[in-house]
Each structure stands twice: as C-alpha cells, then as structure tokens.
Short mmCIF file of C-alpha atoms in Angstrom, two decimals:
data_model
loop_
_atom_site.label_atom_id
_atom_site.label_comp_id
_atom_site.label_asym_id
_atom_site.label_seq_id
_atom_site.Cartn_x
_atom_site.Cartn_y
_atom_site.Cartn_z
CA PRO A 1 -21.11 65.64 12.89
CA ASP A 2 -21.25 68.92 12.14
CA LEU A 3 -17.59 69.77 13.63
CA LEU A 4 -14.47 69.91 11.81
CA PRO A 5 -12.89 68.49 9.77
CA THR A 6 -16.15 68.28 7.97
CA CYS A 7 -16.58 70.96 5.22
CA ASN A 8 -17.33 74.18 6.76
CA GLY A 9 -17.40 73.11 10.21
CA GLU A 10 -15.01 75.65 11.43
CA ILE A 11 -18.42 78.12 12.54
CA THR A 12 -20.04 75.32 14.40
CA THR A 13 -16.97 74.23 15.65
CA MET A 14 -15.65 77.28 17.36
CA SER A 15 -19.56 77.56 18.77
CA PHE A 16 -19.24 74.15 20.43
CA LEU A 17 -15.78 74.21 21.91
CA GLN A 18 -16.36 78.37 23.44
CA ASP A 19 -19.54 76.76 24.75
CA VAL A 20 -17.18 74.05 25.98
CA VAL A 21 -15.01 76.70 27.53
CA ASP A 22 -18.08 78.55 28.94
CA ILE A 23 -19.11 75.61 31.06
CA LEU A 24 -15.84 74.91 31.93
CA LEU A 25 -14.79 78.52 33.10
CA GLN A 26 -17.86 78.38 35.13
CA TYR A 27 -16.57 75.43 36.86
CA VAL A 28 -13.68 76.88 37.39
CA VAL A 29 -15.13 79.77 39.44
CA LYS A 30 -17.16 77.26 41.31
CA SER A 31 -14.53 75.61 42.42
CA PHE A 32 -13.13 78.39 44.53
CA ASP A 33 -16.55 79.62 45.70
CA ARG A 34 -16.63 78.64 49.34
CA SER A 35 -20.37 79.08 49.42
CA THR A 36 -20.71 76.40 46.89
CA LYS A 37 -20.48 72.42 48.20
CA VAL A 38 -17.26 70.40 47.13
CA ILE A 39 -19.43 67.51 46.15
CA ASP A 40 -23.21 66.81 45.35
CA PHE A 41 -23.11 63.50 46.97
CA HIS A 42 -25.56 60.72 45.11
CA TYR A 43 -24.99 57.01 45.47
CA PRO A 44 -23.71 54.84 42.37
CA ASN A 45 -27.26 53.23 41.50
CA GLU A 46 -29.13 56.81 42.26
CA LEU A 47 -26.52 58.34 39.77
CA LEU A 48 -26.63 55.16 37.44
CA GLN A 49 -30.75 55.47 37.56
CA GLU A 50 -31.18 59.19 37.33
CA TYR A 51 -29.42 59.44 33.90
CA ASN A 52 -29.21 57.66 30.76
CA TRP A 53 -25.34 57.16 30.35
CA GLU A 54 -25.40 54.21 27.46
CA LEU A 55 -23.85 53.82 24.46
CA ALA A 56 -26.11 54.21 20.99
CA ASP A 57 -25.79 53.50 17.72
CA GLN A 58 -27.23 56.28 16.65
CA PRO A 59 -25.67 60.22 17.40
CA GLN A 60 -26.74 62.55 19.81
CA THR A 61 -27.31 66.09 18.87
CA LEU A 62 -24.28 68.95 19.71
CA GLU A 63 -26.94 70.41 22.48
CA GLU A 64 -27.26 66.88 24.38
CA ILE A 65 -23.27 66.61 24.41
CA LEU A 66 -23.15 69.78 26.42
CA LEU A 67 -25.53 68.91 28.48
CA ASN A 68 -23.33 65.76 29.14
CA CYS A 69 -20.25 67.90 29.79
CA ARG A 70 -22.20 69.85 32.33
CA THR A 71 -23.75 67.21 34.25
CA THR A 72 -20.67 65.38 34.37
CA LEU A 73 -18.92 68.67 35.77
CA LYS A 74 -22.28 68.46 38.10
CA TYR A 75 -21.50 65.32 39.90
CA ALA A 76 -17.78 65.61 39.97
CA ILE A 77 -15.71 66.55 43.13
CA LYS A 78 -14.51 70.07 43.14
CA THR A 79 -10.70 69.04 43.92
CA GLY A 80 -9.52 72.88 43.68
CA HIS A 81 -12.21 73.92 46.59
CA PRO A 82 -10.51 75.59 48.94
CA ARG A 83 -11.92 72.87 51.60
CA TYR A 84 -11.42 69.56 49.76
CA PHE A 85 -8.35 67.88 51.80
CA ASN A 86 -9.14 64.48 50.45
CA GLN A 87 -6.07 63.60 48.89
CA LEU A 88 -2.29 64.29 48.48
CA SER A 89 -2.88 66.06 46.03
CA THR A 90 -5.69 69.02 45.92
CA GLY A 91 -5.95 72.70 44.53
CA LEU A 92 -6.56 73.72 40.85
CA ASP A 93 -3.44 75.88 39.24
CA MET A 94 -4.80 78.12 35.99
CA VAL A 95 -1.25 77.72 34.36
CA GLY A 96 -1.40 73.98 34.52
CA LEU A 97 -4.92 74.03 33.41
CA ALA A 98 -3.52 76.24 30.36
CA ALA A 99 -0.76 73.86 29.53
CA ASP A 100 -2.94 70.64 30.20
CA TRP A 101 -5.60 72.13 27.67
CA LEU A 102 -2.57 73.10 25.15
CA THR A 103 -1.49 69.54 25.96
CA SER A 104 -4.51 67.67 24.50
CA ALA A 105 -4.86 70.18 21.63
CA ALA A 106 -1.01 69.32 20.29
CA ASN A 107 -2.13 65.66 21.06
CA THR A 108 1.50 64.52 20.54
CA ASN A 109 3.14 60.90 21.97
CA MET A 110 6.43 61.82 24.13
CA PHE A 111 8.96 59.03 22.48
CA THR A 112 10.45 60.72 19.54
CA TYR A 113 12.02 64.54 19.15
CA GLU A 114 10.51 63.76 15.33
CA ILE A 115 7.06 63.78 16.92
CA ALA A 116 7.45 65.67 19.89
CA PRO A 117 10.63 68.38 19.91
CA VAL A 118 9.68 71.15 22.19
CA PHE A 119 7.72 68.61 24.34
CA VAL A 120 11.13 66.40 24.76
CA LEU A 121 13.41 69.47 25.27
CA LEU A 122 11.57 70.51 28.12
CA GLU A 123 11.25 66.88 29.29
CA TYR A 124 15.55 67.42 29.57
CA VAL A 125 15.85 70.30 30.60
CA THR A 126 13.26 70.10 33.59
CA LEU A 127 14.70 66.60 34.66
CA ARG A 128 17.61 68.01 34.86
CA LYS A 129 16.90 70.73 36.79
CA MET A 130 15.25 68.46 39.08
CA ARG A 131 18.05 66.27 39.60
CA GLU A 132 19.88 69.66 40.70
CA MET A 133 17.73 69.96 43.39
CA VAL A 134 17.72 66.49 44.65
CA GLY A 135 22.03 67.50 45.07
CA TRP A 136 23.62 65.93 41.99
CA PRO A 137 26.22 67.78 40.69
CA GLY A 138 25.29 69.44 37.43
CA GLY A 139 21.80 67.80 37.39
CA CYS A 140 23.74 64.54 36.18
CA GLY A 141 21.50 61.64 36.02
CA ASP A 142 18.68 60.15 33.96
CA GLY A 143 14.64 60.02 34.57
CA ILE A 144 11.35 60.28 32.89
CA PHE A 145 7.91 61.14 33.99
CA SER A 146 5.84 58.24 34.77
CA PRO A 147 1.76 57.58 35.15
CA GLY A 148 1.76 58.19 39.06
CA GLY A 149 4.34 57.69 42.25
CA ALA A 150 3.50 53.59 41.90
CA ILE A 151 4.80 53.32 38.60
CA SER A 152 8.23 55.66 39.40
CA ASN A 153 8.79 53.13 42.21
CA MET A 154 8.43 50.07 39.89
CA TYR A 155 10.91 51.57 38.00
CA ALA A 156 13.47 51.95 40.55
CA MET A 157 12.90 48.73 41.39
CA LEU A 158 12.89 47.41 38.21
CA ILE A 159 16.56 49.59 37.30
CA ALA A 160 18.24 48.52 40.59
CA ARG A 161 17.45 44.62 39.78
CA PHE A 162 18.74 45.56 36.38
CA LYS A 163 21.83 47.37 37.88
CA MET A 164 22.55 44.14 39.80
CA PHE A 165 22.08 41.22 37.83
CA PRO A 166 21.46 42.51 33.99
CA GLU A 167 21.15 38.84 32.59
CA VAL A 168 17.36 38.94 34.27
CA LYS A 169 16.29 41.08 31.19
CA GLU A 170 16.99 38.45 28.56
CA LYS A 171 16.68 35.03 30.88
CA GLY A 172 13.76 36.22 33.21
CA MET A 173 13.68 35.57 37.84
CA ALA A 174 14.61 31.63 37.23
CA ALA A 175 18.15 32.84 35.90
CA ILE A 176 18.87 34.96 39.50
CA PRO A 177 19.07 34.31 43.11
CA ARG A 178 16.16 35.05 45.17
CA LEU A 179 16.37 38.53 45.77
CA VAL A 180 14.80 40.80 48.78
CA ALA A 181 13.43 44.56 48.92
CA PHE A 182 13.26 46.37 52.11
CA THR A 183 10.81 49.35 53.02
CA SER A 184 9.17 50.97 56.05
CA GLU A 185 5.86 49.08 57.54
CA HIS A 186 4.70 53.16 56.88
CA SER A 187 6.01 52.88 53.25
CA HIS A 188 3.65 53.34 50.27
CA PHE A 189 2.04 49.99 49.17
CA SER A 190 2.98 50.19 45.63
CA VAL A 191 6.47 48.96 46.84
CA LYS A 192 5.00 45.56 47.53
CA LYS A 193 2.85 46.33 44.72
CA GLY A 194 5.79 46.76 42.08
CA ALA A 195 7.46 43.51 43.49
CA ALA A 196 4.52 41.45 42.79
CA ALA A 197 4.00 42.75 38.93
CA LEU A 198 7.87 42.04 38.63
CA GLY A 199 7.62 38.99 39.91
CA ILE A 200 10.06 39.44 42.84
CA GLY A 201 6.43 38.54 44.85
CA THR A 202 5.57 40.49 47.85
CA ASP A 203 6.81 38.03 50.38
CA SER A 204 10.03 39.27 49.35
CA VAL A 205 9.78 42.68 50.18
CA ILE A 206 10.20 43.02 53.77
CA LEU A 207 8.86 45.51 56.61
CA ILE A 208 11.30 47.44 58.58
CA ARG A 209 10.04 48.83 61.86
CA CYS A 210 9.10 52.37 62.45
CA ASP A 211 9.19 54.88 65.49
CA GLU A 212 6.43 56.39 66.90
CA ARG A 213 6.38 59.28 64.24
CA GLY A 214 6.58 56.67 61.62
CA LYS A 215 10.26 56.93 60.80
CA MET A 216 12.32 53.84 59.72
CA ILE A 217 14.30 52.81 62.11
CA PRO A 218 18.02 52.29 60.79
CA SER A 219 19.30 49.70 63.64
CA ASP A 220 16.05 47.61 62.26
CA LEU A 221 17.24 47.68 58.83
CA GLU A 222 20.32 46.77 59.07
CA ARG A 223 19.72 43.30 61.30
CA ARG A 224 17.29 42.43 58.42
CA ILE A 225 19.63 43.05 55.97
CA VAL A 226 21.93 41.12 57.49
CA GLU A 227 19.20 38.40 58.60
CA ALA A 228 18.47 38.03 54.88
CA LYS A 229 21.83 37.07 53.68
CA GLN A 230 22.73 35.04 56.10
CA LYS A 231 19.29 32.79 54.83
CA GLY A 232 20.69 32.98 51.05
CA PHE A 233 18.75 35.95 50.17
CA VAL A 234 20.22 38.79 48.17
CA PRO A 235 19.21 42.15 49.25
CA PHE A 236 18.38 44.79 46.09
CA LEU A 237 16.81 47.49 47.22
CA VAL A 238 15.96 49.81 50.02
CA SER A 239 12.77 51.95 49.13
CA ALA A 240 13.18 55.09 52.06
CA THR A 241 10.27 57.63 52.09
CA ALA A 242 10.35 60.73 52.48
CA GLY A 243 7.13 61.79 53.41
CA THR A 244 4.67 58.77 54.15
CA THR A 245 1.06 58.60 52.97
CA VAL A 246 -0.96 58.71 56.20
CA TYR A 247 2.10 60.31 59.29
CA GLY A 248 3.84 62.64 56.47
CA ALA A 249 7.25 61.26 58.26
CA PHE A 250 10.79 61.52 56.36
CA ASP A 251 12.73 58.55 56.95
CA PRO A 252 16.51 59.49 58.40
CA LEU A 253 17.83 59.08 55.04
CA ILE A 254 21.57 59.38 56.13
CA ALA A 255 22.02 56.87 58.12
CA ILE A 256 20.09 54.66 55.47
CA ALA A 257 22.55 55.60 52.65
CA ASP A 258 25.31 54.80 55.31
CA ILE A 259 23.61 50.80 55.24
CA CYS A 260 23.18 51.21 51.65
CA LYS A 261 26.67 51.94 51.11
CA LYS A 262 27.79 49.27 53.81
CA TYR A 263 25.56 46.47 52.15
CA LYS A 264 26.01 47.37 48.33
CA VAL A 265 21.97 47.76 48.13
CA TRP A 266 20.67 50.16 45.55
CA MET A 267 19.03 53.26 47.28
CA HIS A 268 15.76 54.66 46.42
CA VAL A 269 13.78 57.54 47.89
CA ASP A 270 10.24 57.52 47.55
CA GLY A 271 9.72 61.29 47.90
CA ALA A 272 6.32 60.98 45.89
CA TRP A 273 4.54 63.41 48.60
CA GLY A 274 7.81 64.73 50.39
CA GLY A 275 9.77 65.39 47.04
CA GLY A 276 8.11 69.00 46.89
CA LEU A 277 10.11 70.05 50.04
CA LEU A 278 12.83 70.33 48.22
CA MET A 279 12.13 73.50 46.37
CA SER A 280 12.10 75.11 49.97
CA ARG A 281 14.84 76.41 51.83
CA LYS A 282 13.17 76.37 54.81
CA HIS A 283 11.54 72.69 55.05
CA LYS A 284 14.69 70.61 52.62
CA TRP A 285 16.50 69.69 55.32
CA LYS A 286 13.82 66.54 56.07
CA LEU A 287 15.59 65.24 53.01
CA ASN A 288 19.07 65.37 53.91
CA GLY A 289 21.17 62.55 52.52
CA VAL A 290 18.56 62.34 49.27
CA GLU A 291 21.81 63.25 47.12
CA ARG A 292 23.02 59.69 48.27
CA ALA A 293 20.08 57.91 46.76
CA ASN A 294 20.48 55.69 43.58
CA SER A 295 17.16 56.48 42.29
CA VAL A 296 14.25 59.31 43.66
CA THR A 297 10.37 59.55 42.85
CA TRP A 298 9.32 63.11 43.03
CA ASN A 299 5.26 63.62 42.17
CA PRO A 300 4.85 67.38 41.30
CA HIS A 301 0.94 66.66 41.18
CA LYS A 302 0.98 66.18 44.79
CA MET A 303 2.78 68.94 47.26
CA MET A 304 3.52 71.45 44.22
CA GLY A 305 -0.12 71.36 42.99
CA VAL A 306 0.87 70.72 39.22
CA PRO A 307 -2.31 68.81 37.37
CA LEU A 308 -2.67 65.19 37.77
CA GLN A 309 -0.76 63.49 36.81
CA CYS A 310 2.77 63.98 36.85
CA SER A 311 4.93 61.60 38.37
CA ALA A 312 9.24 61.70 37.66
CA LEU A 313 11.65 59.05 38.56
CA LEU A 314 15.09 60.78 38.45
CA VAL A 315 17.99 57.69 38.29
CA ARG A 316 21.75 59.28 39.58
CA GLU A 317 23.45 56.43 37.04
CA GLU A 318 23.29 57.94 33.47
CA GLY A 319 22.44 55.56 30.54
CA LEU A 320 21.41 52.54 33.48
CA MET A 321 17.36 53.69 32.19
CA GLN A 322 18.16 53.21 28.50
CA SER A 323 20.07 49.60 28.49
CA CYS A 324 17.74 48.15 31.26
CA ASN A 325 14.52 49.11 29.20
CA GLN A 326 15.37 49.38 25.26
CA MET A 327 14.23 47.17 22.96
CA HIS A 328 15.37 48.70 19.83
CA ALA A 329 12.07 48.89 17.68
CA SER A 330 13.26 50.26 14.33
CA TYR A 331 9.94 50.94 13.16
CA LEU A 332 10.12 54.13 15.63
CA PHE A 333 13.52 54.17 16.50
CA GLN A 334 15.61 54.30 13.57
CA GLN A 335 19.44 54.20 13.84
CA ASP A 336 19.48 56.75 10.72
CA LYS A 337 17.55 59.43 11.32
CA HIS A 338 19.15 63.22 10.55
CA TYR A 339 18.58 64.55 14.38
CA ASP A 340 20.42 63.89 17.37
CA LEU A 341 19.19 60.54 18.26
CA SER A 342 19.55 60.97 22.25
CA TYR A 343 16.51 62.66 22.38
CA ASP A 344 14.25 59.88 21.75
CA THR A 345 13.28 59.01 24.94
CA GLY A 346 11.06 56.48 23.93
CA ASP A 347 13.41 53.27 24.14
CA LYS A 348 14.02 54.07 28.51
CA ALA A 349 10.34 53.99 29.34
CA LEU A 350 8.06 50.83 29.96
CA GLN A 351 5.25 52.62 27.96
CA CYS A 352 5.41 52.93 24.13
CA GLY A 353 2.70 55.70 24.06
CA ARG A 354 3.55 58.12 26.96
CA HIS A 355 1.35 61.42 27.73
CA VAL A 356 2.97 64.64 27.90
CA ASP A 357 2.84 65.33 31.45
CA VAL A 358 6.35 67.76 31.46
CA PHE A 359 4.63 70.95 30.19
CA LYS A 360 2.37 71.62 32.99
CA LEU A 361 5.30 71.43 35.39
CA TRP A 362 7.27 73.22 32.83
CA LEU A 363 5.03 76.13 32.74
CA MET A 364 3.79 76.58 36.29
CA TRP A 365 7.97 77.26 37.22
CA ARG A 366 8.05 79.50 34.34
CA ALA A 367 5.36 81.10 35.67
CA LYS A 368 5.77 80.85 39.63
CA GLY A 369 9.90 80.32 39.73
CA THR A 370 11.42 78.30 42.22
CA THR A 371 10.23 81.11 44.97
CA GLY A 372 7.21 81.01 43.83
CA PHE A 373 6.28 76.70 44.48
CA GLU A 374 8.38 77.58 47.66
CA ALA A 375 5.97 80.55 48.53
CA GLN A 376 2.96 78.18 48.16
CA ILE A 377 4.33 74.80 50.02
CA ASP A 378 5.56 76.89 52.72
CA LYS A 379 1.77 78.37 53.35
CA CYS A 380 0.97 74.68 53.45
CA LEU A 381 3.38 73.72 55.95
CA GLU A 382 2.58 76.68 58.19
CA LEU A 383 -1.34 75.95 57.61
CA ALA A 384 -0.62 72.50 58.99
CA GLU A 385 1.21 73.66 62.00
CA TYR A 386 -1.39 76.15 62.90
CA LEU A 387 -4.10 72.86 63.00
CA TYR A 388 -1.91 70.85 64.95
CA ASN A 389 -1.88 74.52 67.40
CA LYS A 390 -5.07 74.94 67.23
CA ILE A 391 -6.63 71.22 68.37
CA LYS A 392 -3.33 69.54 69.90
CA ASN A 393 -5.00 70.65 73.53
CA ARG A 394 -8.77 71.39 72.69
CA GLU A 395 -11.29 69.68 74.24
CA GLY A 396 -12.80 66.78 72.05
CA TYR A 397 -9.22 65.67 69.98
CA GLU A 398 -6.39 63.56 70.30
CA MET A 399 -3.44 63.31 68.37
CA VAL A 400 -2.03 60.05 67.12
CA PHE A 401 1.28 60.83 67.73
CA ASP A 402 2.83 63.75 69.76
CA GLY A 403 5.27 66.64 68.47
CA LYS A 404 4.66 69.24 65.32
CA PRO A 405 4.02 66.98 62.35
CA GLN A 406 6.78 67.19 60.26
CA HIS A 407 4.65 67.93 57.08
CA THR A 408 0.91 68.61 56.42
CA ASN A 409 -0.34 65.98 57.44
CA VAL A 410 -2.39 66.67 60.93
CA CYS A 411 -3.28 62.88 62.27
CA PHE A 412 -5.91 62.98 64.97
CA TRP A 413 -9.06 61.67 66.75
CA TYR A 414 -12.48 63.76 67.29
CA ILE A 415 -13.87 62.56 70.41
CA PRO A 416 -17.26 62.84 70.80
CA PRO A 417 -18.75 64.15 74.03
CA SER A 418 -20.63 60.72 75.12
CA LEU A 419 -16.75 59.34 74.77
CA ARG A 420 -14.86 61.94 76.85
CA GLY A 421 -15.53 61.15 80.08
CA MET A 422 -14.73 57.28 79.41
CA GLU A 423 -11.87 54.91 80.87
CA ASP A 424 -10.17 52.96 77.92
CA SER A 425 -11.90 49.87 77.37
CA GLU A 426 -12.46 47.69 74.46
CA GLU A 427 -15.82 49.15 74.54
CA ARG A 428 -14.76 52.90 74.04
CA THR A 429 -12.11 51.78 71.55
CA SER A 430 -15.02 49.74 69.30
CA ARG A 431 -17.10 52.87 69.66
CA LEU A 432 -14.24 55.36 68.86
CA MET A 433 -13.61 53.40 65.43
CA LYS A 434 -16.92 54.20 64.04
CA VAL A 435 -16.40 57.84 64.65
CA ALA A 436 -14.37 59.19 61.84
CA PRO A 437 -16.36 56.81 58.87
CA VAL A 438 -19.77 58.87 60.10
CA ILE A 439 -18.66 62.04 60.21
CA LYS A 440 -17.18 61.28 56.94
CA ALA A 441 -20.16 60.15 55.17
CA ARG A 442 -22.00 63.38 57.39
CA MET A 443 -19.18 65.48 55.62
CA MET A 444 -19.91 63.81 52.18
CA GLU A 445 -23.75 63.88 52.47
CA TYR A 446 -23.92 67.79 53.31
CA GLY A 447 -21.14 68.41 50.45
CA THR A 448 -19.29 70.76 53.15
CA THR A 449 -15.58 69.35 53.30
CA MET A 450 -13.73 66.36 52.75
CA VAL A 451 -10.89 64.82 54.67
CA SER A 452 -9.86 61.25 55.13
CA TYR A 453 -9.92 58.44 57.78
CA GLN A 454 -7.91 55.40 58.00
CA PRO A 455 -7.01 52.96 60.78
CA LEU A 456 -2.88 51.84 60.93
CA GLY A 457 -1.60 48.98 62.97
CA ASP A 458 -3.34 49.12 66.04
CA LYS A 459 -4.43 52.58 65.88
CA VAL A 460 -8.42 52.67 65.19
CA ASN A 461 -9.95 55.13 62.66
CA PHE A 462 -8.66 58.50 62.78
CA PHE A 463 -8.72 61.73 60.30
CA ARG A 464 -5.35 62.50 58.30
CA MET A 465 -5.75 65.81 57.01
CA VAL A 466 -3.42 67.09 54.60
CA ILE A 467 -2.76 70.34 53.18
CA SER A 468 -1.54 70.53 49.55
CA ASN A 469 -4.01 73.27 48.37
CA PRO A 470 -2.90 76.63 47.78
CA ALA A 471 -6.24 78.30 48.43
CA ALA A 472 -6.65 76.98 51.80
CA THR A 473 -6.46 79.67 54.20
CA HIS A 474 -6.58 79.74 58.24
CA GLN A 475 -10.66 80.38 57.68
CA ASP A 476 -11.09 76.57 55.95
CA ILE A 477 -8.93 75.21 58.73
CA ASP A 478 -11.18 76.65 61.44
CA PHE A 479 -14.21 75.94 59.15
CA LEU A 480 -13.18 71.97 59.35
CA ILE A 481 -13.05 71.87 63.38
CA ASP A 482 -16.49 73.68 63.50
CA GLU A 483 -17.67 71.47 60.56
CA ILE A 484 -16.24 68.51 62.77
CA GLU A 485 -17.64 68.99 65.92
CA ARG A 486 -21.24 70.32 64.44
CA LEU A 487 -21.08 66.58 62.76
CA GLY A 488 -19.78 64.31 65.85
CA GLN A 489 -21.50 65.84 68.70
CA ASP A 490 -23.84 63.78 68.77
CA LEU A 491 -21.94 60.64 68.57
#
C-alpha cells in the first residue's frame, strides 16, 4: 500500500525495487558460480508444506513480499548455471536480461504502432534481417514473434491451409477436402498438436521414416504423398525439421523442396532448434535448401540464448498472414489513423494481446553483432564434438548412433560396470532402461548438474546431452562425465 502510485510513495518504491534488484543480482552471480547447486531439489508435497503459499484477504508487509521473492529463487532451477544441460534453452544473457526488465517496465502490447512504436519497428527490422539470413531476396516476406515454437509451427499449418483453401476461414473444415500433412517420425510433437487444434486431426499427420541418424528419408516422403493422393486425400504441408529435438538431425531440405515443388505442397521448416546455425558461416550449410521453404520456425531462445520466450515464424509470401488471420476489429485497427497502417501488426496474429518478445533479441544482436552470435554458437558445437570424442571410445559409454553429432545433441548410454560384460539380452535391456532415470534422480538430489534422458522408438532410456549455454566450458563437460560415473558406478 505504501508503493507508487500512493502519495509520497517514491522513497518506499525506490528502496523496495532496490532490494528486489539486489536479490536478483545475487541470484545472477550465484547462477554462474560452479560451487553452487544447479537445483535445491524438494518433492512437490515438501515444498507445499514447508511454506505458506496460500492467497489471503489481508495484504502482507513488503518485508514478507521480499522474503517470497527470495524463497522463490531459492528453489528455482538455475538455468543459467554452466552445468545445466537439461533443455534446449539454457544460459542467462545479461543484455537479454536487461532488455526483459525494460520490456516489463514499458509494459505494452504488440498489436499497434499507436501503443508500441519502437517495439513494432524493431520487430519489423529484426524479422526482415532473419528472413535475409534464411536466404529470401532482400528479406522479403512476412513474419511474427509467437509464444514458442509449437505456436509458430501451428501458424505455418494455418497459413498453408489458408493458401490452398481460403474458404476454410469462413466455412470451416466441412467445406474442404480431407487434408494430410507430412513430417518425420523424429519431428516435434507440436506438428500433431497443431493438427489437433486446427481441426485437421492427428490421424491426418503422416510420419515419414528416418535413417539411423534421424533424418527424414525423401523417397519415403514421396511414396507417402503419392499414396495419400491415391486415397483421395489432399497433401497440404510438409514439415521438415532442421535440428530434431533428440538427435539434433537436419532433414535433407533440398530433396524435400524438390518433392514439395513437384506435388505443389507447402514446405515448412521447423528450425526451432537448428535455425540459430544460420548465424554461423561454418555450420549454416546444414540448412542448405531452407531458402526454398514457404515458412520457417526459428527460436532465438534456444541456440542463440535469448531469454524465454522468443520464437519467430517467417513466411516467404507477403500479405498471406494478414489475409489468413485478419478480423478487422474496428476498435483497435481503425482505418483512418494518422500514420502508415502497415505497421499495425496485430491483425495478422492469432493472439490479440501479444507480449513484446523482440526487444531481447534486438538488443542482444546490437550488443554482440552477428559475429558474436556466431562465436557463441560455434563454441557450443565445438563443446559437443569434444564430449563426443571423449566418450565415443570410453569404457562404460555407448553411442546411440554412429558418427559425430550434427548439432550439439550427444546421445549416449552409460553402461554401469555390472552390465559391461553382459550379452545383449532382454534382461540387459530392462536393466539398462533403469540406469539413466536413477542417475538423473541422483543428479537432482545432489543438485550438481542436470541432463535430460528419454527412450526413442525401440531404444531404451539414454542421455540426451545438449549444449546451448555459452557459459559452459571443457571443464564442465569433464565434470559431467565424472559425475555420471560417480553416480552410476554401483548400479
């Protein structure tokens, strides 16, 4: 009650916010301190019982509010910690953090130039630059920042459907033929999720076989497109993946583009994870053919280390997104405003209210330059190769697939001493399946590091190590290997 906008609230407000900033700065410094835990793990019921989290009728004091802030951060996962490898989005960038603070203070919405003048222009400039890097002449086309890769992929599906059958917007699915989409069996689950949300149905997403490295097999794609057409279905979208979630595989985009052109199907590239490689002269060849896509998803909050959330959908054809989504709400998008209306981007979005996601990326890009992002990305890929070289012939490790990784995903089994001499059998398989989950649980209880594991197809639980944190070093990779061995020795 003593904070602004109360009369004479300035002094209290300043000292309160100063205290909050001190709490945040301590957390930031701790995040990079290797001697601190990545996580102070408690089971959900313990955390619920240990503190009073309930909402009350009466206000609490500012001291209690500051205590709430401290407690929340005490149990937060330090995603910026150099030994946090759990997700595709890791690291904590200081300029990105500053940008996030500024965005929250400005507290505006992205729908019109009227209320977000600078932010709307920065989105325009940044999306054009990203389209240029995809390889579309002069950065032509359109795009939008969305709440994450899953929504960006759904936008692509929505726009591809509209391009083929514009009447679907008014008449709905009943008015158009049965559509089918194609994506690889290693692609992200968001493709099916989008099909479910858009009323296309998950059964209409046809999964294409992958080779042993997790790349889509073009001949299988063509076979399945022909098959679908023979059954009377209409193929409307192929979603190729540039950087799969588990293996970090890059689908062969040129071959896929040829097939899409031949059958007149919309080509989408889900580069949520691998799009960042476009910043690197050394690695961008892995996305050769991306310039032939009709749309591209690219998440700077993954490989580029921009604070969450920051995901872009880029579309090659200008104006399509607008016609697909616009509803002409007259209270927001008045046609008689005194400035150029093309900067009112809200009507091409699915959302009405839209968070300012661009400023973090734009400010970081200004601070690092493209070469700074390039160096950061090259370093992460170099660390992944270092890990691969270290464990590929090391006793107790088995690679999930042969050959050096294309991205920073390194997939492996840790084989504890008790399983090393065992013949391949059902018993060995069922015991191996339990190894990674136990090591992961121990990691979290000790709080030393975090790395993700999962089964895939007929392969039992293995570790998927990913590196996107620019703070990680060779020593952190060495530490991870030692830690897995320490925690798994007795299994």
